[in-house]
PDB file of C-alpha atoms and ligand atoms in Angstrom:
ATOM      1  CA  UNK A   1       0.000   0.000   0.000  1.00 59.00           C
ATOM      2  CA  UNK A   2       2.687   2.528   1.049  1.00 82.00           C
ATOM      3  CA  UNK A   3       4.927   1.494  -1.827  1.00 93.00           C
ATOM      4  CA  UNK A   4       2.152   2.300  -4.292  1.00 94.00           C
ATOM      5  CA  UNK A   5       1.788   5.738  -2.697  1.00 94.00           C
ATOM      6  CA  UNK A   6       5.561   6.344  -2.755  1.00 96.00           C
ATOM      7  CA  UNK A   7       5.732   5.226  -6.381  1.00 96.00           C
ATOM      8  CA  UNK A   8       2.932   7.596  -7.388  1.00 96.00           C
ATOM      9  CA  UNK A   9       4.492  10.482  -5.497  1.00 95.00           C
ATOM     10  CA  UNK A  10       7.937  10.031  -7.054  1.00 97.00           C
ATOM     11  CA  UNK A  11       6.495   9.405 -10.506  1.00 97.00           C
ATOM     12  CA  UNK A  12       4.853  12.823 -10.185  1.00 97.00           C
ATOM     13  CA  UNK A  13       7.959  14.473  -8.743  1.00 97.00           C
ATOM     14  CA  UNK A  14      10.522  12.933 -11.115  1.00 98.00           C
ATOM     15  CA  UNK A  15      10.610  15.703 -13.738  1.00 97.00           C
ATOM     16  CA  UNK A  16      11.455  18.395 -11.163  1.00 98.00           C
ATOM     17  CA  UNK A  17      13.270  16.312  -8.534  1.00 97.00           C
ATOM     18  CA  UNK A  18      16.840  17.214  -9.518  1.00 97.00           C
ATOM     19  CA  UNK A  19      16.071  20.899  -9.766  1.00 97.00           C
ATOM     20  CA  UNK A  20      13.906  21.184  -6.670  1.00 95.00           C
ATOM     21  CA  UNK A  21      16.299  19.254  -4.400  1.00 94.00           C
ATOM     22  CA  UNK A  22      19.492  20.369  -6.176  1.00 95.00           C
ATOM     23  CA  UNK A  23      21.384  21.596  -3.106  1.00 92.00           C
ATOM     24  CA  UNK A  24      20.242  18.827  -0.809  1.00 93.00           C
ATOM     25  CA  UNK A  25      21.173  16.150  -3.351  1.00 95.00           C
ATOM     26  CA  UNK A  26      24.567  17.684  -4.139  1.00 95.00           C
ATOM     27  CA  UNK A  27      25.478  18.008  -0.451  1.00 94.00           C
ATOM     28  CA  UNK A  28      24.204  14.647   0.768  1.00 95.00           C
ATOM     29  CA  UNK A  29      25.552  12.615  -2.128  1.00 97.00           C
ATOM     30  CA  UNK A  30      28.995  14.177  -2.167  1.00 96.00           C
ATOM     31  CA  UNK A  31      29.145  13.460   1.578  1.00 96.00           C
ATOM     32  CA  UNK A  32      28.050   9.861   0.934  1.00 97.00           C
ATOM     33  CA  UNK A  33      30.615   9.407  -1.804  1.00 98.00           C
ATOM     34  CA  UNK A  34      33.510  10.364   0.413  1.00 97.00           C
ATOM     35  CA  UNK A  35      32.128   8.436   3.410  1.00 98.00           C
ATOM     36  CA  UNK A  36      31.506   5.195   1.480  1.00 98.00           C
ATOM     37  CA  UNK A  37      35.075   4.841   0.169  1.00 97.00           C
ATOM     38  CA  UNK A  38      33.998   2.866  -2.880  1.00 98.00           C
ATOM     39  CA  UNK A  39      36.880   1.419  -4.841  1.00 97.00           C
ATOM     40  CA  UNK A  40      36.931   1.266  -8.671  1.00 97.00           C
ATOM     41  CA  UNK A  41      36.684  -2.542  -8.661  1.00 97.00           C
ATOM     42  CA  UNK A  42      33.646  -2.756  -6.397  1.00 98.00           C
ATOM     43  CA  UNK A  43      30.291  -3.942  -7.702  1.00 98.00           C
ATOM     44  CA  UNK A  44      27.811  -1.463  -6.266  1.00 98.00           C
ATOM     45  CA  UNK A  45      24.063  -1.559  -5.648  1.00 98.00           C
ATOM     46  CA  UNK A  46      22.153   1.664  -4.898  1.00 98.00           C
ATOM     47  CA  UNK A  47      18.779   1.020  -3.232  1.00 98.00           C
ATOM     48  CA  UNK A  48      16.307   3.861  -3.840  1.00 98.00           C
ATOM     49  CA  UNK A  49      18.640   5.311  -6.463  1.00 98.00           C
ATOM     50  CA  UNK A  50      16.137   7.948  -7.621  1.00 98.00           C
ATOM     51  CA  UNK A  51      17.316   9.901 -10.636  1.00 98.00           C
ATOM     52  CA  UNK A  52      20.791   8.354 -10.642  1.00 98.00           C
ATOM     53  CA  UNK A  53      22.662  11.336  -9.225  1.00 98.00           C
ATOM     54  CA  UNK A  54      24.841   9.162  -7.012  1.00 98.00           C
ATOM     55  CA  UNK A  55      25.715   7.027 -10.035  1.00 98.00           C
ATOM     56  CA  UNK A  56      26.594  10.172 -12.015  1.00 97.00           C
ATOM     57  CA  UNK A  57      28.869  11.329  -9.207  1.00 97.00           C
ATOM     58  CA  UNK A  58      30.646   7.963  -8.903  1.00 98.00           C
ATOM     59  CA  UNK A  59      31.042   7.585 -12.664  1.00 98.00           C
ATOM     60  CA  UNK A  60      32.604  11.035 -12.948  1.00 97.00           C
ATOM     61  CA  UNK A  61      35.505   9.581 -10.974  1.00 96.00           C
ATOM     62  CA  UNK A  62      35.426   5.898 -11.946  1.00 97.00           C
ATOM     63  CA  UNK A  63      33.985   5.649 -15.434  1.00 97.00           C
ATOM     64  CA  UNK A  64      34.135   1.841 -15.538  1.00 97.00           C
ATOM     65  CA  UNK A  65      32.585   1.192 -12.122  1.00 98.00           C
ATOM     66  CA  UNK A  66      29.870  -1.498 -12.167  1.00 98.00           C
ATOM     67  CA  UNK A  67      26.702  -0.128 -10.604  1.00 98.00           C
ATOM     68  CA  UNK A  68      23.106  -1.265 -10.399  1.00 98.00           C
ATOM     69  CA  UNK A  69      20.398   1.097  -9.185  1.00 98.00           C
ATOM     70  CA  UNK A  70      16.953   0.008  -8.029  1.00 98.00           C
ATOM     71  CA  UNK A  71      13.927   2.119  -7.315  1.00 98.00           C
ATOM     72  CA  UNK A  72      10.153   1.684  -7.209  1.00 98.00           C
ATOM     73  CA  UNK A  73       9.480   4.783  -9.332  1.00 98.00           C
ATOM     74  CA  UNK A  74       9.585   4.123 -13.053  1.00 98.00           C
ATOM     75  CA  UNK A  75       9.822   7.839 -13.835  1.00 98.00           C
ATOM     76  CA  UNK A  76      12.779   8.423 -11.491  1.00 98.00           C
ATOM     77  CA  UNK A  77      14.487   5.409 -13.079  1.00 98.00           C
ATOM     78  CA  UNK A  78      13.841   6.717 -16.598  1.00 98.00           C
ATOM     79  CA  UNK A  79      15.855   9.834 -15.739  1.00 98.00           C
ATOM     80  CA  UNK A  80      18.612   7.756 -14.150  1.00 98.00           C
ATOM     81  CA  UNK A  81      18.795   5.542 -17.254  1.00 98.00           C
ATOM     82  CA  UNK A  82      19.043   8.545 -19.528  1.00 98.00           C
ATOM     83  CA  UNK A  83      21.838  10.127 -17.447  1.00 97.00           C
ATOM     84  CA  UNK A  84      23.915   6.948 -17.437  1.00 97.00           C
ATOM     85  CA  UNK A  85      23.105   5.683 -20.925  1.00 97.00           C
ATOM     86  CA  UNK A  86      26.704   5.974 -22.119  1.00 97.00           C
ATOM     87  CA  UNK A  87      27.903   3.501 -19.472  1.00 98.00           C
ATOM     88  CA  UNK A  88      27.158  -0.075 -20.592  1.00 97.00           C
ATOM     89  CA  UNK A  89      28.146  -1.528 -17.206  1.00 98.00           C
ATOM     90  CA  UNK A  90      25.526   0.542 -15.356  1.00 98.00           C
ATOM     91  CA  UNK A  91      21.944  -0.675 -15.132  1.00 98.00           C
ATOM     92  CA  UNK A  92      18.724   0.248 -13.399  1.00 98.00           C
ATOM     93  CA  UNK A  93      15.863  -1.973 -12.326  1.00 98.00           C
ATOM     94  CA  UNK A  94      12.365  -1.379 -11.092  1.00 98.00           C
ATOM     95  CA  UNK A  95      12.336  -3.155  -7.741  1.00 98.00           C
ATOM     96  CA  UNK A  96      11.480  -2.736  -4.104  1.00 98.00           C
ATOM     97  CA  UNK A  97      14.122  -2.688  -1.396  1.00 98.00           C
ATOM     98  CA  UNK A  98      12.366  -5.642   0.199  1.00 97.00           C
ATOM     99  CA  UNK A  99      12.406  -7.838  -2.940  1.00 97.00           C
ATOM    100  CA  UNK A 100      15.724  -7.336  -4.705  1.00 98.00           C
ATOM    101  CA  UNK A 101      15.895  -9.199  -8.045  1.00 98.00           C
ATOM    102  CA  UNK A 102      19.490 -10.408  -7.644  1.00 98.00           C
ATOM    103  CA  UNK A 103      21.315 -13.565  -6.696  1.00 98.00           C
ATOM    104  CA  UNK A 104      22.693 -13.893  -3.205  1.00 98.00           C
ATOM    105  CA  UNK A 105      26.246 -12.592  -2.577  1.00 98.00           C
ATOM    106  CA  UNK A 106      26.267 -10.307  -5.644  1.00 98.00           C
ATOM    107  CA  UNK A 107      27.533  -6.908  -4.422  1.00 98.00           C
ATOM    108  CA  UNK A 108      30.631  -5.541  -2.685  1.00 98.00           C
ATOM    109  CA  UNK A 109      28.974  -2.313  -1.575  1.00 98.00           C
ATOM    110  CA  UNK A 110      25.294  -1.486  -1.146  1.00 98.00           C
ATOM    111  CA  UNK A 111      24.336   2.134  -0.567  1.00 98.00           C
ATOM    112  CA  UNK A 112      21.063   3.845   0.150  1.00 98.00           C
ATOM    113  CA  UNK A 113      20.611   7.608   0.427  1.00 98.00           C
ATOM    114  CA  UNK A 114      17.615   9.475   1.827  1.00 97.00           C
ATOM    115  CA  UNK A 115      15.317   6.522   1.144  1.00 97.00           C
ATOM    116  CA  UNK A 116      15.221   4.499   4.358  1.00 97.00           C
ATOM    117  CA  UNK A 117      12.427   6.642   5.858  1.00 95.00           C
ATOM    118  CA  UNK A 118      10.128   5.441   3.047  1.00 95.00           C
ATOM    119  CA  UNK A 119      10.621   1.720   3.641  1.00 96.00           C
ATOM    120  CA  UNK A 120       7.436   0.265   5.087  1.00 93.00           C
ATOM    121  CA  UNK A 121       9.300  -2.846   6.246  1.00 95.00           C
ATOM    122  CA  UNK A 122      12.871  -1.725   7.008  1.00 97.00           C
ATOM    123  CA  UNK A 123      13.820  -5.090   8.461  1.00 97.00           C
ATOM    124  CA  UNK A 124      12.720  -6.901   5.290  1.00 97.00           C
ATOM    125  CA  UNK A 125      14.789  -4.403   3.266  1.00 98.00           C
ATOM    126  CA  UNK A 126      17.877  -4.940   5.432  1.00 98.00           C
ATOM    127  CA  UNK A 127      17.410  -8.714   5.236  1.00 98.00           C
ATOM    128  CA  UNK A 128      17.295  -8.503   1.427  1.00 98.00           C
ATOM    129  CA  UNK A 129      20.320  -6.214   1.407  1.00 98.00           C
ATOM    130  CA  UNK A 130      22.181  -8.743   3.545  1.00 98.00           C
ATOM    131  CA  UNK A 131      21.215 -11.566   1.191  1.00 98.00           C
ATOM    132  CA  UNK A 132      22.559  -9.877  -1.949  1.00 98.00           C
ATOM    133  CA  UNK A 133      25.672  -8.475  -0.228  1.00 98.00           C
ATOM    134  CA  UNK A 134      28.861 -10.499  -0.502  1.00 98.00           C
ATOM    135  CA  UNK A 135      29.923 -11.941   2.886  1.00 98.00           C
ATOM    136  CA  UNK A 136      32.824  -9.472   3.128  1.00 97.00           C
ATOM    137  CA  UNK A 137      30.876  -6.555   1.647  1.00 98.00           C
ATOM    138  CA  UNK A 138      29.518  -3.443   3.335  1.00 98.00           C
ATOM    139  CA  UNK A 139      26.243  -1.574   3.416  1.00 98.00           C
ATOM    140  CA  UNK A 140      26.244   2.203   3.757  1.00 98.00           C
ATOM    141  CA  UNK A 141      22.989   3.925   4.656  1.00 98.00           C
ATOM    142  CA  UNK A 142      22.516   7.682   4.899  1.00 97.00           C
ATOM    143  CA  UNK A 143      19.193   8.988   6.151  1.00 96.00           C
ATOM    144  CA  UNK A 144      17.424  11.511   8.333  1.00 94.00           C
ATOM    145  CA  UNK A 145      18.126  11.263  12.057  1.00 94.00           C
ATOM    146  CA  UNK A 146      15.311  11.698  14.549  1.00 93.00           C
ATOM    147  CA  UNK A 147      17.687  12.561  17.381  1.00 91.00           C
ATOM    148  CA  UNK A 148      17.541  16.163  16.215  1.00 87.00           C
ATOM    149  CA  UNK A 149      14.858  18.789  16.326  1.00 84.00           C
ATOM    150  CA  UNK A 150      14.591  19.481  12.587  1.00 84.00           C
ATOM    151  CA  UNK A 151      13.904  15.857  11.710  1.00 86.00           C
ATOM    152  CA  UNK A 152      11.655  15.376  14.753  1.00 88.00           C
ATOM    153  CA  UNK A 153       9.491  18.216  13.444  1.00 89.00           C
ATOM    154  CA  UNK A 154       9.531  16.814   9.891  1.00 87.00           C
ATOM    155  CA  UNK A 155       8.643  13.392  11.240  1.00 90.00           C
ATOM    156  CA  UNK A 156       5.516  14.703  12.966  1.00 90.00           C
ATOM    157  CA  UNK A 157       4.431  16.875  10.027  1.00 91.00           C
ATOM    158  CA  UNK A 158       5.090  14.277   7.336  1.00 90.00           C
ATOM    159  CA  UNK A 159       3.342  11.501   9.258  1.00 89.00           C
ATOM    160  CA  UNK A 160       0.214  13.666   9.246  1.00 90.00           C
ATOM    161  CA  UNK A 161       0.389  15.177   5.776  1.00 88.00           C
ATOM    162  CA  UNK A 162       2.458  12.847   3.585  1.00 88.00           C
ATOM    163  CA  UNK A 163       0.900   9.410   3.029  1.00 88.00           C
ATOM    164  CA  UNK A 164       4.100   8.166   1.328  1.00 87.00           C
ATOM    165  CA  UNK A 165       6.251   8.862   4.370  1.00 89.00           C
ATOM    166  CA  UNK A 166       6.853   6.065   6.882  1.00 90.00           C
ATOM    167  CA  UNK A 167       9.147   7.327   9.630  1.00 91.00           C
ATOM    168  CA  UNK A 168      12.689   8.330  10.393  1.00 93.00           C
ATOM    169  CA  UNK A 169      14.656   6.795  13.230  1.00 95.00           C
ATOM    170  CA  UNK A 170      16.941   7.794  16.047  1.00 96.00           C
ATOM    171  CA  UNK A 171      20.477   6.505  15.688  1.00 97.00           C
ATOM    172  CA  UNK A 172      19.800   3.918  18.417  1.00 97.00           C
ATOM    173  CA  UNK A 173      16.684   2.640  16.637  1.00 97.00           C
ATOM    174  CA  UNK A 174      18.524   2.535  13.327  1.00 98.00           C
ATOM    175  CA  UNK A 175      21.468   0.595  14.743  1.00 98.00           C
ATOM    176  CA  UNK A 176      19.055  -1.753  16.478  1.00 98.00           C
ATOM    177  CA  UNK A 177      17.417  -2.519  13.108  1.00 98.00           C
ATOM    178  CA  UNK A 178      20.839  -3.208  11.601  1.00 98.00           C
ATOM    179  CA  UNK A 179      21.682  -5.523  14.511  1.00 98.00           C
ATOM    180  CA  UNK A 180      18.352  -7.320  14.133  1.00 98.00           C
ATOM    181  CA  UNK A 181      19.168  -7.959  10.480  1.00 98.00           C
ATOM    182  CA  UNK A 182      22.476  -9.488  11.590  1.00 98.00           C
ATOM    183  CA  UNK A 183      24.696  -6.550  10.646  1.00 98.00           C
ATOM    184  CA  UNK A 184      27.440  -5.158  12.858  1.00 98.00           C
ATOM    185  CA  UNK A 185      27.943  -1.406  12.667  1.00 98.00           C
ATOM    186  CA  UNK A 186      31.502  -0.726  11.599  1.00 97.00           C
ATOM    187  CA  UNK A 187      31.532   3.056  11.424  1.00 97.00           C
ATOM    188  CA  UNK A 188      28.801   5.571  12.112  1.00 98.00           C
ATOM    189  CA  UNK A 189      28.168   9.260  12.483  1.00 96.00           C
ATOM    190  CA  UNK A 190      25.169  11.408  13.250  1.00 93.00           C
ATOM    191  CA  UNK A 191      24.384  15.098  13.373  1.00 80.00           C
ATOM    192  CA  UNK A 192      25.531  15.619   9.824  1.00 87.00           C
ATOM    193  CA  UNK A 193      23.880  18.916   9.117  1.00 85.00           C
ATOM    194  CA  UNK A 194      22.792  19.974   5.627  1.00 81.00           C
ATOM    195  CA  UNK A 195      21.101  23.364   5.576  1.00 75.00           C
ATOM    196  CA  UNK A 196      19.017  24.585   8.490  1.00 71.00           C
ATOM    197  CA  UNK A 197      16.676  21.648   9.066  1.00 74.00           C
ATOM    198  CA  UNK A 198      18.338  18.511   7.799  1.00 82.00           C
ATOM    199  CA  UNK A 199      20.346  16.470  10.227  1.00 89.00           C
ATOM    200  CA  UNK A 200      21.289  13.076   8.946  1.00 94.00           C
ATOM    201  CA  UNK A 201      23.069   9.988  10.160  1.00 96.00           C
ATOM    202  CA  UNK A 202      25.189   7.492   8.310  1.00 98.00           C
ATOM    203  CA  UNK A 203      26.285   3.982   9.124  1.00 98.00           C
ATOM    204  CA  UNK A 204      28.582   1.527   7.448  1.00 98.00           C
ATOM    205  CA  UNK A 205      27.788  -2.018   8.498  1.00 98.00           C
ATOM    206  CA  UNK A 206      29.084  -5.477   7.737  1.00 98.00           C
ATOM    207  CA  UNK A 207      27.489  -8.884   8.027  1.00 98.00           C
ATOM    208  CA  UNK A 208      28.172 -10.341  11.468  1.00 96.00           C
ATOM    209  CA  UNK A 209      30.795 -13.077  11.418  1.00 84.00           C
TER     210      UNK A 209
HETATM  211  C1  LIG B 301      14.373  11.131  -1.561  1.00 63.78           C
HETATM  212  S1  LIG B 301      14.560  10.042  -2.933  1.00 63.78           S
HETATM  213  C2  LIG B 301      16.317   9.725  -2.868  1.00 63.78           C
HETATM  214  C3  LIG B 301      16.883   9.362  -4.211  1.00 63.78           C
HETATM  215  C4  LIG B 301      18.408   9.235  -4.265  1.00 63.78           C
HETATM  216  N1  LIG B 301      18.875   8.173  -3.403  1.00 63.78           N
HETATM  217  C5  LIG B 301      19.034  10.555  -3.871  1.00 63.78           C
HETATM  218  O1  LIG B 301      19.664  10.619  -2.805  1.00 63.78           O
HETATM  219  O2  LIG B 301      18.872  11.514  -4.641  1.00 63.78           O
HETATM  220  C6  LIG B 301      13.896   8.526  -2.326  1.00 63.78           C
HETATM  221  C7  LIG B 301      13.825   7.437  -3.389  1.00 63.78           C
HETATM  222  O3  LIG B 301      13.570   6.180  -2.755  1.00 63.78           O
HETATM  223  C8  LIG B 301      12.682   5.457  -3.585  1.00 63.78           C
HETATM  224  N2  LIG B 301      12.033   4.445  -2.745  1.00 63.78           N
HETATM  225  C9  LIG B 301      11.176   4.647  -1.737  1.00 63.78           C
HETATM  226  N3  LIG B 301      10.795   3.482  -1.198  1.00 63.78           N
HETATM  227  C10 LIG B 301      11.432   2.503  -1.886  1.00 63.78           C
HETATM  228  C11 LIG B 301      11.454   1.089  -1.795  1.00 63.78           C
HETATM  229  N4  LIG B 301      10.730   0.441  -0.885  1.00 63.78           N
HETATM  230  N5  LIG B 301      12.232   0.403  -2.661  1.00 63.78           N
HETATM  231  C12 LIG B 301      12.982   1.055  -3.593  1.00 63.78           C
HETATM  232  N6  LIG B 301      12.998   2.398  -3.713  1.00 63.78           N
HETATM  233  C13 LIG B 301      12.241   3.123  -2.885  1.00 63.78           C
HETATM  234  C14 LIG B 301      11.733   6.515  -4.120  1.00 63.78           C
HETATM  235  O4  LIG B 301      11.028   6.083  -5.254  1.00 63.78           O
HETATM  236  C15 LIG B 301      12.709   7.661  -4.394  1.00 63.78           C
HETATM  237  O5  LIG B 301      13.232   7.625  -5.706  1.00 63.78           O
END
């Protein structure tokens, strides 16, 4: 039900997404790129890839990097496909975070930016991410952090007015979800401020030994 609402919302937003969120996207994704420390030989999956801006950023540095992006919005994906059309090793698929259409142990790095608060079953998404991640791979998730006032306010407002929105988490709640999915947090940071209201958190996690 929520996924249908999210899909509709992002299908409607797709044409203006890059322009409307230009600063937010540029700031969050350049942060994510340096945090994630992706190497040119990694096979990367981006869950909730949107319009493919993260892919564009990575490919500007590593033009032969293998990347797959998944998203539930066909219109967001259409823009991503267009942006990356000159890279034959980059592909995009219409898929939900909780049903990833890939074999187990396929990716070295799985990233997700500003999408986790839309997942209606975050544990199912993390379990899928764990399944398709190689045993020695890492997942890097960047999302809003409810430990801070700006996101607390957004959380209340969006829960009332935005039917696509699920919830954002405190860092403790987020790490607990990762633990529940059998990930161990390797490196984490919160209170990453972008603009006046946005305070995000990031975690790099690995599958527990
Ligand atoms: C705020 S946008 C972020 C896009 C991109 N990661 C970025 O940082 O620009 C959130 C994206 O997550 C996608 N999304 C939401 N729920 C999803 C789900 N369950 N599975 C896959 N994608 C999802 C939306 O369609 C949307 O494109």
